[in-house]
Amino acid sequence: SSSPLSHGRSRLQESGSCSGSGAEWRQPGRRRRRQVALAVALNLRTFLRLQPHSNGKVDLSLPNIGIKWAWDVARLQLLDTSFLEQGDITTPTPELVEKLKEVAGLPEDCAVTESLAVLAFLYLYLSICRKQRALPSLDIVVWSELPHGAGLGSSAAYSVCLAAALLTVCEEIPNPLKDGDCVNRWTKEDLELINKWAFQGERVIHGNPSGVDNAVSTWGGALRYQQGKISSLKRPPALQILLTNTKVPRNTRTLVAGVRNRLLKFPEIVAPLLTSIDAISLECERVLGEMGEAPAPEQYLVLEELIDMNQHHLNALGVGHASLDQLCQVTRARGLHSKLTGAGGGGCGITLLKPGIPGVGGPGCQPGLLRGVHLENSLERKKRPRNRSQLCCVALGKLINLSGSLLSSLVK
Amino acid sequence: MLSEVLLVSAPGKVILHGEHAVVHGKVALAVALNLRTFLRLQPHSNGKVDLSLPNIGIKWAWDVARLQLLDTSFLEQGDITTPTPELVEKLKEVAGLPEDCAVTESLAVLAFLYLYLSICRKQRWTKEDLELINKWAFQGERVIHGNPSGVDNAVSTWGGALRYQQGKISSLKRPPALQILLTNTKVPRNTRTLVAGVRNRLLKFPEIVAPLLTSIDAISLECERVLGEMGEAPAPEQYLVLEELIDMNQHHLNALGVGHASLDQLCQVTRARGLHSKLTGAGGGGCGITLLKPGLEQPEVEAMKQALTSCGFDCWETSIGAPGVSIHSATSLDSQVQQALDGL
């Protein structure tokens, strides 16, 4: 925490932390125009701590990717940022990103991932805070439980955290945290604004993203995405899963192109396959909608059947991999059902954990796991799982462990 | 009647594509498998009818005189008599098999007896015409299975590759002979249960399973198209297509729920050596086929067979698209076959 600032407008009284959830494709169905996809919030979170300074600097620390960068507020203030002032929310074009690079002053040899993360921050900082009389001096640390580059929406969670924190510190949206609150969320309208800005951050990083990742990270729960339209599933149940990263690298573009090629080569075979995947997503949406507070065993069975069928379909589309087969085999030998999530060809898989398995639904598992971005005051220290690094605890000082005890009991 | 020795053989079959989907009105491709059944017939003068089936340990005989005296009017209802359950019961009395004779064994004996009594009673030996052979073979199948589709006997009679859909059977013209490994996982399964499982999945998730069956249908049609184009010298690209079709169909069959860990293992072992396999037939265990493309060195093939055998599977190197029912000269037969027929 820190002392109140002496600038004209009051700021947050103490440092705030917000976290955005990762996003994960439950049914990644190689989307054609009409196909539906379900994206669900993944409770591996990205945490942001923002502290107002009085040292005249903007400090940005991203320990996951080894970034520690700072700017003088005074120098930033002097910049010609008129390129940002084109209406309420400026779309980040490639030209704009180039200008930001000059402003950022990053070293030549800075890797792409790292520089895009910095540029996204700078874009959001300069755009959101430019309405302030003076640019704020801030210390920002962002740390994520999510691996990046694994199709889990880590960049979106990052953008959502930045948008939420910056909008709050600039008082564009109110701070929803009341006295005595551990955690709280913004209103619907405020979340809309957070999501809009987070999407711009995503555009700096990805160029032309779909917008689903930041939507899931903002809203939480489960989203349906079809033909560019995003809608929330009402009251989706919180499902326990294992998320596994095979760590086999893959090229998303190549995999997506491969599916397209297979469709062109065998249209009569692949088109109905995509129709079948669409039906799987719809059936899953239906079951999730019916599950509510106390899901029945039969409903879990259906989810498992859907997982299995979709995994076979994804293999038939040619986006499988031996590592994913191994993942499925290992879990199947223990009566559990898994599928790849995202691009395939390696990458991540999800395994559904049903009640009755030790650690599922027991103590240490909080309800409402699919929360989207929220503000946390004091994060309760829960039992630390053995596989967390010391750095993470020290960097944040606190840790929310929502699935650690489950993980450590299952992933021996 | 002819008085010399007759040696006849007929091939087995595998379903190349379309299993399970065929039950739901889709097309299937059935191909003759060059693992053959051999029959040697020797006219006797000892007044007996001797039947030996060494594979299942059957050795049975009847007095021709006694058989002649039987009232076989139950067989005389037109040219080809359909074997009804009642007819099969009457045959059992005629056969005189022991009480403890197992089902498979007794059905094999009854099928023989039915065909022997029915065909030979006319004392006419007409030239073997494939249609006629097939018609009778189908009747024999009905004794054994009750209500078979007729595809198995058709493939065995005509050989090559057949297309089968909604009861209609037609031959593919000039299908290529493809080299394969046939692997038996030896995991027993219940065909009826597996077929019912697919039906249940269709009823439970019609929007998911119906397009899946449509996709399988399209795989069979694409395979038929490629086989039709392959001719004498198939191109590597055509084998590539066949392999893609095999892979996709195998995933679809898994999605239908008729896969099995043993079949996954089979596919894994062959995939590790760059070859492509799929289950054939009911699934849930049972057999799989692996396409052997040209250019494979024999040591590679042997290594693959070794790997499969060490999984506990039985493995044969053979071909599909084989000749149908054939008649052989004694000297042209493999010594192994000769010995088997001699009961050694």
PDB file of N, CA and C in Angstrom, chain B residues 200-274:
ATOM      1  N   ASN B 200     -27.550 -46.710 -30.263  1.00  0.00           N
ATOM      2  CA  ASN B 200     -27.915 -45.921 -29.083  1.00  0.00           C
ATOM      3  C   ASN B 200     -27.285 -44.542 -29.121  1.00  0.00           C
ATOM      4  N   ARG B 201     -26.024 -44.497 -29.585  1.00  0.00           N
ATOM      5  CA  ARG B 201     -25.355 -43.207 -29.665  1.00  0.00           C
ATOM      6  C   ARG B 201     -26.060 -42.308 -30.689  1.00  0.00           C
ATOM      7  N   LEU B 202     -26.528 -42.919 -31.776  1.00  0.00           N
ATOM      8  CA  LEU B 202     -27.260 -42.155 -32.792  1.00  0.00           C
ATOM      9  C   LEU B 202     -28.561 -41.611 -32.228  1.00  0.00           C
ATOM     10  N   LEU B 203     -29.253 -42.434 -31.431  1.00  0.00           N
ATOM     11  CA  LEU B 203     -30.509 -41.987 -30.835  1.00  0.00           C
ATOM     12  C   LEU B 203     -30.265 -40.900 -29.786  1.00  0.00           C
ATOM     13  N   LYS B 204     -29.148 -41.025 -29.077  1.00  0.00           N
ATOM     14  CA  LYS B 204     -28.863 -40.080 -27.995  1.00  0.00           C
ATOM     15  C   LYS B 204     -28.381 -38.732 -28.538  1.00  0.00           C
ATOM     16  N   PHE B 205     -27.562 -38.790 -29.581  1.00  0.00           N
ATOM     17  CA  PHE B 205     -26.975 -37.555 -30.142  1.00  0.00           C
ATOM     18  C   PHE B 205     -27.173 -37.529 -31.656  1.00  0.00           C
ATOM     19  N   PRO B 206     -28.440 -37.447 -32.107  1.00  0.00           N
ATOM     20  CA  PRO B 206     -28.666 -37.550 -33.549  1.00  0.00           C
ATOM     21  C   PRO B 206     -27.929 -36.484 -34.361  1.00  0.00           C
ATOM     22  N   GLU B 207     -27.861 -35.257 -33.841  1.00  0.00           N
ATOM     23  CA  GLU B 207     -27.236 -34.179 -34.621  1.00  0.00           C
ATOM     24  C   GLU B 207     -25.733 -34.353 -34.727  1.00  0.00           C
ATOM     25  N   ILE B 208     -25.165 -35.138 -33.785  1.00  0.00           N
ATOM     26  CA  ILE B 208     -23.722 -35.352 -33.802  1.00  0.00           C
ATOM     27  C   ILE B 208     -23.386 -36.581 -34.641  1.00  0.00           C
ATOM     28  N   VAL B 209     -24.167 -37.649 -34.473  1.00  0.00           N
ATOM     29  CA  VAL B 209     -23.796 -38.931 -35.089  1.00  0.00           C
ATOM     30  C   VAL B 209     -24.233 -39.021 -36.545  1.00  0.00           C
ATOM     31  N   ALA B 210     -25.388 -38.453 -36.880  1.00  0.00           N
ATOM     32  CA  ALA B 210     -25.857 -38.561 -38.266  1.00  0.00           C
ATOM     33  C   ALA B 210     -24.839 -37.976 -39.263  1.00  0.00           C
ATOM     34  N   PRO B 211     -24.329 -36.767 -39.045  1.00  0.00           N
ATOM     35  CA  PRO B 211     -23.310 -36.273 -39.983  1.00  0.00           C
ATOM     36  C   PRO B 211     -22.035 -37.102 -39.966  1.00  0.00           C
ATOM     37  N   LEU B 212     -21.749 -37.731 -38.834  1.00  0.00           N
ATOM     38  CA  LEU B 212     -20.576 -38.593 -38.754  1.00  0.00           C
ATOM     39  C   LEU B 212     -20.741 -39.787 -39.697  1.00  0.00           C
ATOM     40  N   LEU B 213     -21.937 -40.378 -39.704  1.00  0.00           N
ATOM     41  CA  LEU B 213     -22.213 -41.491 -40.610  1.00  0.00           C
ATOM     42  C   LEU B 213     -22.143 -41.018 -42.066  1.00  0.00           C
ATOM     43  N   THR B 214     -22.619 -39.799 -42.302  1.00  0.00           N
ATOM     44  CA  THR B 214     -22.528 -39.226 -43.650  1.00  0.00           C
ATOM     45  C   THR B 214     -21.064 -39.098 -44.070  1.00  0.00           C
ATOM     46  N   SER B 215     -20.234 -38.688 -43.130  1.00  0.00           N
ATOM     47  CA  SER B 215     -18.808 -38.552 -43.428  1.00  0.00           C
ATOM     48  C   SER B 215     -18.189 -39.903 -43.768  1.00  0.00           C
ATOM     49  N   ILE B 216     -18.582 -40.952 -43.001  1.00  0.00           N
ATOM     50  CA  ILE B 216     -18.063 -42.296 -43.269  1.00  0.00           C
ATOM     51  C   ILE B 216     -18.503 -42.756 -44.657  1.00  0.00           C
ATOM     52  N   ASP B 217     -19.754 -42.488 -44.993  1.00  0.00           N
ATOM     53  CA  ASP B 217     -20.279 -42.825 -46.313  1.00  0.00           C
ATOM     54  C   ASP B 217     -19.406 -42.190 -47.398  1.00  0.00           C
ATOM     55  N   ALA B 218     -19.062 -40.904 -47.169  1.00  0.00           N
ATOM     56  CA  ALA B 218     -18.247 -40.193 -48.159  1.00  0.00           C
ATOM     57  C   ALA B 218     -16.855 -40.813 -48.260  1.00  0.00           C
ATOM     58  N   ILE B 219     -16.342 -41.327 -47.144  1.00  0.00           N
ATOM     59  CA  ILE B 219     -15.037 -41.997 -47.165  1.00  0.00           C
ATOM     60  C   ILE B 219     -15.107 -43.248 -48.047  1.00  0.00           C
ATOM     61  N   SER B 220     -16.160 -44.045 -47.859  1.00  0.00           N
ATOM     62  CA  SER B 220     -16.302 -45.262 -48.659  1.00  0.00           C
ATOM     63  C   SER B 220     -16.401 -44.924 -50.142  1.00  0.00           C
ATOM     64  N   LEU B 221     -17.168 -43.885 -50.465  1.00  0.00           N
ATOM     65  CA  LEU B 221     -17.334 -43.504 -51.875  1.00  0.00           C
ATOM     66  C   LEU B 221     -16.019 -43.009 -52.465  1.00  0.00           C
ATOM     67  N   GLU B 222     -15.286 -42.221 -51.684  1.00  0.00           N
ATOM     68  CA  GLU B 222     -14.001 -41.716 -52.164  1.00  0.00           C
ATOM     69  C   GLU B 222     -13.041 -42.889 -52.382  1.00  0.00           C
ATOM     70  N   CYS B 223     -13.069 -43.863 -51.459  1.00  0.00           N
ATOM     71  CA  CYS B 223     -12.210 -45.036 -51.616  1.00  0.00           C
ATOM     72  C   CYS B 223     -12.576 -45.807 -52.879  1.00  0.00           C
ATOM     73  N   GLU B 224     -13.876 -45.972 -53.111  1.00  0.00           N
ATOM     74  CA  GLU B 224     -14.336 -46.663 -54.322  1.00  0.00           C
ATOM     75  C   GLU B 224     -13.816 -45.948 -55.566  1.00  0.00           C
ATOM     76  N   ARG B 225     -13.870 -44.613 -55.523  1.00  0.00           N
ATOM     77  CA  ARG B 225     -13.422 -43.830 -56.670  1.00  0.00           C
ATOM     78  C   ARG B 225     -11.933 -44.053 -56.928  1.00  0.00           C
ATOM     79  N   VAL B 226     -11.148 -43.995 -55.837  1.00  0.00           N
ATOM     80  CA  VAL B 226      -9.701 -44.147 -55.991  1.00  0.00           C
ATOM     81  C   VAL B 226      -9.346 -45.557 -56.458  1.00  0.00           C
ATOM     82  N   LEU B 227      -9.995 -46.578 -55.867  1.00  0.00           N
ATOM     83  CA  LEU B 227      -9.728 -47.956 -56.288  1.00  0.00           C
ATOM     84  C   LEU B 227     -10.045 -48.123 -57.767  1.00  0.00           C
ATOM     85  N   GLY B 228     -11.137 -47.503 -58.207  1.00  0.00           N
ATOM     86  CA  GLY B 228     -11.526 -47.603 -59.611  1.00  0.00           C
ATOM     87  C   GLY B 228     -10.488 -46.995 -60.543  1.00  0.00           C
ATOM     88  N   GLU B 229      -9.786 -45.964 -60.053  1.00  0.00           N
ATOM     89  CA  GLU B 229      -8.786 -45.290 -60.892  1.00  0.00           C
ATOM     90  C   GLU B 229      -7.420 -45.937 -60.822  1.00  0.00           C
ATOM     91  N   MET B 230      -7.205 -46.805 -59.852  1.00  0.00           N
ATOM     92  CA  MET B 230      -5.847 -47.287 -59.598  1.00  0.00           C
ATOM     93  C   MET B 230      -5.326 -48.193 -60.711  1.00  0.00           C
ATOM     94  N   GLY B 231      -6.134 -49.127 -61.169  1.00  0.00           N
ATOM     95  CA  GLY B 231      -5.719 -49.967 -62.294  1.00  0.00           C
ATOM     96  C   GLY B 231      -4.448 -50.752 -62.045  1.00  0.00           C
ATOM     97  N   GLU B 232      -3.642 -50.903 -63.103  1.00  0.00           N
ATOM     98  CA  GLU B 232      -2.488 -51.808 -63.052  1.00  0.00           C
ATOM     99  C   GLU B 232      -1.329 -51.242 -62.237  1.00  0.00           C
ATOM    100  N   ALA B 233      -1.053 -49.929 -62.433  1.00  0.00           N
ATOM    101  CA  ALA B 233       0.121 -49.327 -61.781  1.00  0.00           C
ATOM    102  C   ALA B 233      -0.311 -48.141 -60.928  1.00  0.00           C
ATOM    103  N   PRO B 234      -0.731 -48.436 -59.678  1.00  0.00           N
ATOM    104  CA  PRO B 234      -1.212 -47.337 -58.839  1.00  0.00           C
ATOM    105  C   PRO B 234      -0.102 -46.347 -58.515  1.00  0.00           C
ATOM    106  N   ALA B 235      -0.436 -45.055 -58.471  1.00  0.00           N
ATOM    107  CA  ALA B 235       0.547 -44.011 -58.192  1.00  0.00           C
ATOM    108  C   ALA B 235       0.685 -43.811 -56.692  1.00  0.00           C
ATOM    109  N   PRO B 236       1.854 -43.304 -56.240  1.00  0.00           N
ATOM    110  CA  PRO B 236       2.056 -43.052 -54.804  1.00  0.00           C
ATOM    111  C   PRO B 236       0.995 -42.128 -54.204  1.00  0.00           C
ATOM    112  N   GLU B 237       0.567 -41.107 -54.980  1.00  0.00           N
ATOM    113  CA  GLU B 237      -0.443 -40.180 -54.439  1.00  0.00           C
ATOM    114  C   GLU B 237      -1.724 -40.917 -54.117  1.00  0.00           C
ATOM    115  N   GLN B 238      -2.029 -41.958 -54.922  1.00  0.00           N
ATOM    116  CA  GLN B 238      -3.257 -42.701 -54.673  1.00  0.00           C
ATOM    117  C   GLN B 238      -3.155 -43.488 -53.374  1.00  0.00           C
ATOM    118  N   TYR B 239      -1.977 -44.052 -53.107  1.00  0.00           N
ATOM    119  CA  TYR B 239      -1.790 -44.737 -51.827  1.00  0.00           C
ATOM    120  C   TYR B 239      -1.913 -43.750 -50.672  1.00  0.00           C
ATOM    121  N   LEU B 240      -1.410 -42.529 -50.881  1.00  0.00           N
ATOM    122  CA  LEU B 240      -1.510 -41.497 -49.844  1.00  0.00           C
ATOM    123  C   LEU B 240      -2.959 -41.216 -49.511  1.00  0.00           C
ATOM    124  N   VAL B 241      -3.781 -41.141 -50.549  1.00  0.00           N
ATOM    125  CA  VAL B 241      -5.213 -40.891 -50.324  1.00  0.00           C
ATOM    126  C   VAL B 241      -5.832 -42.051 -49.544  1.00  0.00           C
ATOM    127  N   LEU B 242      -5.512 -43.275 -49.971  1.00  0.00           N
ATOM    128  CA  LEU B 242      -6.051 -44.438 -49.255  1.00  0.00           C
ATOM    129  C   LEU B 242      -5.664 -44.382 -47.781  1.00  0.00           C
ATOM    130  N   GLU B 243      -4.431 -43.954 -47.510  1.00  0.00           N
ATOM    131  CA  GLU B 243      -3.970 -43.882 -46.123  1.00  0.00           C
ATOM    132  C   GLU B 243      -4.726 -42.810 -45.338  1.00  0.00           C
ATOM    133  N   GLU B 244      -4.957 -41.656 -45.972  1.00  0.00           N
ATOM    134  CA  GLU B 244      -5.732 -40.597 -45.293  1.00  0.00           C
ATOM    135  C   GLU B 244      -7.135 -41.086 -44.989  1.00  0.00           C
ATOM    136  N   LEU B 245      -7.727 -41.809 -45.943  1.00  0.00           N
ATOM    137  CA  LEU B 245      -9.078 -42.324 -45.738  1.00  0.00           C
ATOM    138  C   LEU B 245      -9.095 -43.329 -44.589  1.00  0.00           C
ATOM    139  N   ILE B 246      -8.079 -44.160 -44.528  1.00  0.00           N
ATOM    140  CA  ILE B 246      -7.993 -45.134 -43.444  1.00  0.00           C
ATOM    141  C   ILE B 246      -7.922 -44.411 -42.100  1.00  0.00           C
ATOM    142  N   ASP B 247      -7.073 -43.400 -41.995  1.00  0.00           N
ATOM    143  CA  ASP B 247      -6.916 -42.670 -40.736  1.00  0.00           C
ATOM    144  C   ASP B 247      -8.229 -41.998 -40.312  1.00  0.00           C
ATOM    145  N   MET B 248      -8.847 -41.309 -41.247  1.00  0.00           N
ATOM    146  CA  MET B 248     -10.081 -40.589 -40.894  1.00  0.00           C
ATOM    147  C   MET B 248     -11.169 -41.567 -40.465  1.00  0.00           C
ATOM    148  N   ASN B 249     -11.282 -42.676 -41.190  1.00  0.00           N
ATOM    149  CA  ASN B 249     -12.321 -43.631 -40.834  1.00  0.00           C
ATOM    150  C   ASN B 249     -12.063 -44.239 -39.456  1.00  0.00           C
ATOM    151  N   GLN B 250     -10.811 -44.506 -39.160  1.00  0.00           N
ATOM    152  CA  GLN B 250     -10.485 -45.067 -37.845  1.00  0.00           C
ATOM    153  C   GLN B 250     -10.894 -44.093 -36.731  1.00  0.00           C
ATOM    154  N   HIS B 251     -10.641 -42.808 -36.925  1.00  0.00           N
ATOM    155  CA  HIS B 251     -11.054 -41.826 -35.920  1.00  0.00           C
ATOM    156  C   HIS B 251     -12.579 -41.770 -35.812  1.00  0.00           C
ATOM    157  N   HIS B 252     -13.245 -41.889 -36.954  1.00  0.00           N
ATOM    158  CA  HIS B 252     -14.712 -41.863 -36.930  1.00  0.00           C
ATOM    159  C   HIS B 252     -15.259 -43.072 -36.185  1.00  0.00           C
ATOM    160  N   LEU B 253     -14.654 -44.214 -36.401  1.00  0.00           N
ATOM    161  CA  LEU B 253     -15.125 -45.422 -35.725  1.00  0.00           C
ATOM    162  C   LEU B 253     -14.883 -45.311 -34.226  1.00  0.00           C
ATOM    163  N   ASN B 254     -13.779 -44.688 -33.841  1.00  0.00           N
ATOM    164  CA  ASN B 254     -13.551 -44.413 -32.418  1.00  0.00           C
ATOM    165  C   ASN B 254     -14.632 -43.488 -31.883  1.00  0.00           C
ATOM    166  N   ALA B 255     -14.970 -42.472 -32.676  1.00  0.00           N
ATOM    167  CA  ALA B 255     -16.006 -41.522 -32.248  1.00  0.00           C
ATOM    168  C   ALA B 255     -17.356 -42.222 -32.101  1.00  0.00           C
ATOM    169  N   LEU B 256     -17.599 -43.258 -32.899  1.00  0.00           N
ATOM    170  CA  LEU B 256     -18.847 -44.024 -32.785  1.00  0.00           C
ATOM    171  C   LEU B 256     -18.838 -44.906 -31.548  1.00  0.00           C
ATOM    172  N   GLY B 257     -17.655 -45.062 -30.933  1.00  0.00           N
ATOM    173  CA  GLY B 257     -17.590 -45.844 -29.707  1.00  0.00           C
ATOM    174  C   GLY B 257     -17.267 -47.312 -29.918  1.00  0.00           C
ATOM    175  N   VAL B 258     -16.760 -47.685 -31.096  1.00  0.00           N
ATOM    176  CA  VAL B 258     -16.437 -49.093 -31.336  1.00  0.00           C
ATOM    177  C   VAL B 258     -14.930 -49.330 -31.334  1.00  0.00           C
ATOM    178  N   GLY B 259     -14.174 -48.381 -30.801  1.00  0.00           N
ATOM    179  CA  GLY B 259     -12.740 -48.570 -30.693  1.00  0.00           C
ATOM    180  C   GLY B 259     -12.397 -49.487 -29.530  1.00  0.00           C
ATOM    181  N   HIS B 260     -11.106 -49.633 -29.308  1.00  0.00           N
ATOM    182  CA  HIS B 260     -10.629 -50.451 -28.193  1.00  0.00           C
ATOM    183  C   HIS B 260      -9.150 -50.163 -28.001  1.00  0.00           C
ATOM    184  N   ALA B 261      -8.664 -50.312 -26.760  1.00  0.00           N
ATOM    185  CA  ALA B 261      -7.259 -50.028 -26.467  1.00  0.00           C
ATOM    186  C   ALA B 261      -6.330 -50.880 -27.326  1.00  0.00           C
ATOM    187  N   SER B 262      -6.729 -52.139 -27.588  1.00  0.00           N
ATOM    188  CA  SER B 262      -5.872 -53.013 -28.394  1.00  0.00           C
ATOM    189  C   SER B 262      -5.748 -52.487 -29.822  1.00  0.00           C
ATOM    190  N   LEU B 263      -6.847 -51.960 -30.343  1.00  0.00           N
ATOM    191  CA  LEU B 263      -6.810 -51.402 -31.694  1.00  0.00           C
ATOM    192  C   LEU B 263      -5.979 -50.121 -31.718  1.00  0.00           C
ATOM    193  N   ASP B 264      -6.094 -49.313 -30.641  1.00  0.00           N
ATOM    194  CA  ASP B 264      -5.250 -48.119 -30.548  1.00  0.00           C
ATOM    195  C   ASP B 264      -3.782 -48.521 -30.582  1.00  0.00           C
ATOM    196  N   GLN B 265      -3.487 -49.617 -29.877  1.00  0.00           N
ATOM    197  CA  GLN B 265      -2.104 -50.086 -29.834  1.00  0.00           C
ATOM    198  C   GLN B 265      -1.640 -50.510 -31.235  1.00  0.00           C
ATOM    199  N   LEU B 266      -2.511 -51.247 -31.923  1.00  0.00           N
ATOM    200  CA  LEU B 266      -2.213 -51.683 -33.283  1.00  0.00           C
ATOM    201  C   LEU B 266      -1.890 -50.468 -34.155  1.00  0.00           C
ATOM    202  N   CYS B 267      -2.750 -49.464 -34.075  1.00  0.00           N
ATOM    203  CA  CYS B 267      -2.561 -48.264 -34.910  1.00  0.00           C
ATOM    204  C   CYS B 267      -1.271 -47.545 -34.549  1.00  0.00           C
ATOM    205  N   GLN B 268      -0.988 -47.503 -33.238  1.00  0.00           N
ATOM    206  CA  GLN B 268       0.222 -46.829 -32.774  1.00  0.00           C
ATOM    207  C   GLN B 268       1.474 -47.513 -33.296  1.00  0.00           C
ATOM    208  N   VAL B 269       1.494 -48.865 -33.163  1.00  0.00           N
ATOM    209  CA  VAL B 269       2.662 -49.635 -33.584  1.00  0.00           C
ATOM    210  C   VAL B 269       2.925 -49.427 -35.073  1.00  0.00           C
ATOM    211  N   THR B 270       1.869 -49.459 -35.878  1.00  0.00           N
ATOM    212  CA  THR B 270       2.073 -49.305 -37.322  1.00  0.00           C
ATOM    213  C   THR B 270       2.405 -47.856 -37.669  1.00  0.00           C
ATOM    214  N   ARG B 271       1.785 -46.928 -36.945  1.00  0.00           N
ATOM    215  CA  ARG B 271       2.050 -45.513 -37.258  1.00  0.00           C
ATOM    216  C   ARG B 271       3.499 -45.162 -36.992  1.00  0.00           C
ATOM    217  N   ALA B 272       4.064 -45.780 -35.931  1.00  0.00           N
ATOM    218  CA  ALA B 272       5.468 -45.521 -35.594  1.00  0.00           C
ATOM    219  C   ALA B 272       6.395 -45.917 -36.748  1.00  0.00           C
ATOM    220  N   ARG B 273       5.886 -46.792 -37.639  1.00  0.00           N
ATOM    221  CA  ARG B 273       6.681 -47.207 -38.800  1.00  0.00           C
ATOM    222  C   ARG B 273       6.117 -46.618 -40.090  1.00  0.00           C
ATOM    223  N   GLY B 274       5.318 -45.578 -39.929  1.00  0.00           N
ATOM    224  CA  GLY B 274       4.830 -44.843 -41.103  1.00  0.00           C
ATOM    225  C   GLY B 274       3.711 -45.528 -41.853  1.00  0.00           C
TER     226      GLY B 274
END
